[in-house]
Amino acid sequence: IGCYLGFALTWHCLLQKCTDEKNSKKIRALGSLIGMIQKFPYEDPTYDKLQEDLEKIRGKFKQVCSMLNIQSDFRMDTEKSSLTF
């Protein structure tokens, strides 16, 4: 969850500088993702919709990645030993 939040906040901040229509849609989608993450009940492991809400967050993350033309799966490249997106 923290990784998704950091990703969303960073891109939201970067896109605030551009105000065209395409970026406006991306900013709204990022805002929605940030809102979903902020409402997620971190301290309640007995929350009955935990998996359902987590899947919604993952789905929104994938949608935002698609809008930003970024691969949504994180892979480690063993030869280069670096994180790729």
Short mmCIF file of C-alpha atoms in Angstrom, two decimals, residues 1-9 37 42:
data_model
loop_
_atom_site.label_atom_id
_atom_site.label_comp_id
_atom_site.label_asym_id
_atom_site.label_seq_id
_atom_site.Cartn_x
_atom_site.Cartn_y
_atom_site.Cartn_z
CA ILE A 1 0.00 0.00 0.00
CA GLY A 2 2.84 2.37 0.86
CA CYS A 3 4.45 1.79 -2.53
CA TYR A 4 1.18 2.64 -4.31
CA LEU A 5 0.76 5.78 -2.21
CA GLY A 6 4.31 6.97 -2.84
CA PHE A 7 3.91 6.33 -6.57
CA ALA A 8 0.58 8.18 -6.73
CA LEU A 9 1.72 11.17 -4.68
CA ILE A 37 -5.45 4.32 -0.27
CA TYR A 42 -4.45 -0.30 7.85
#
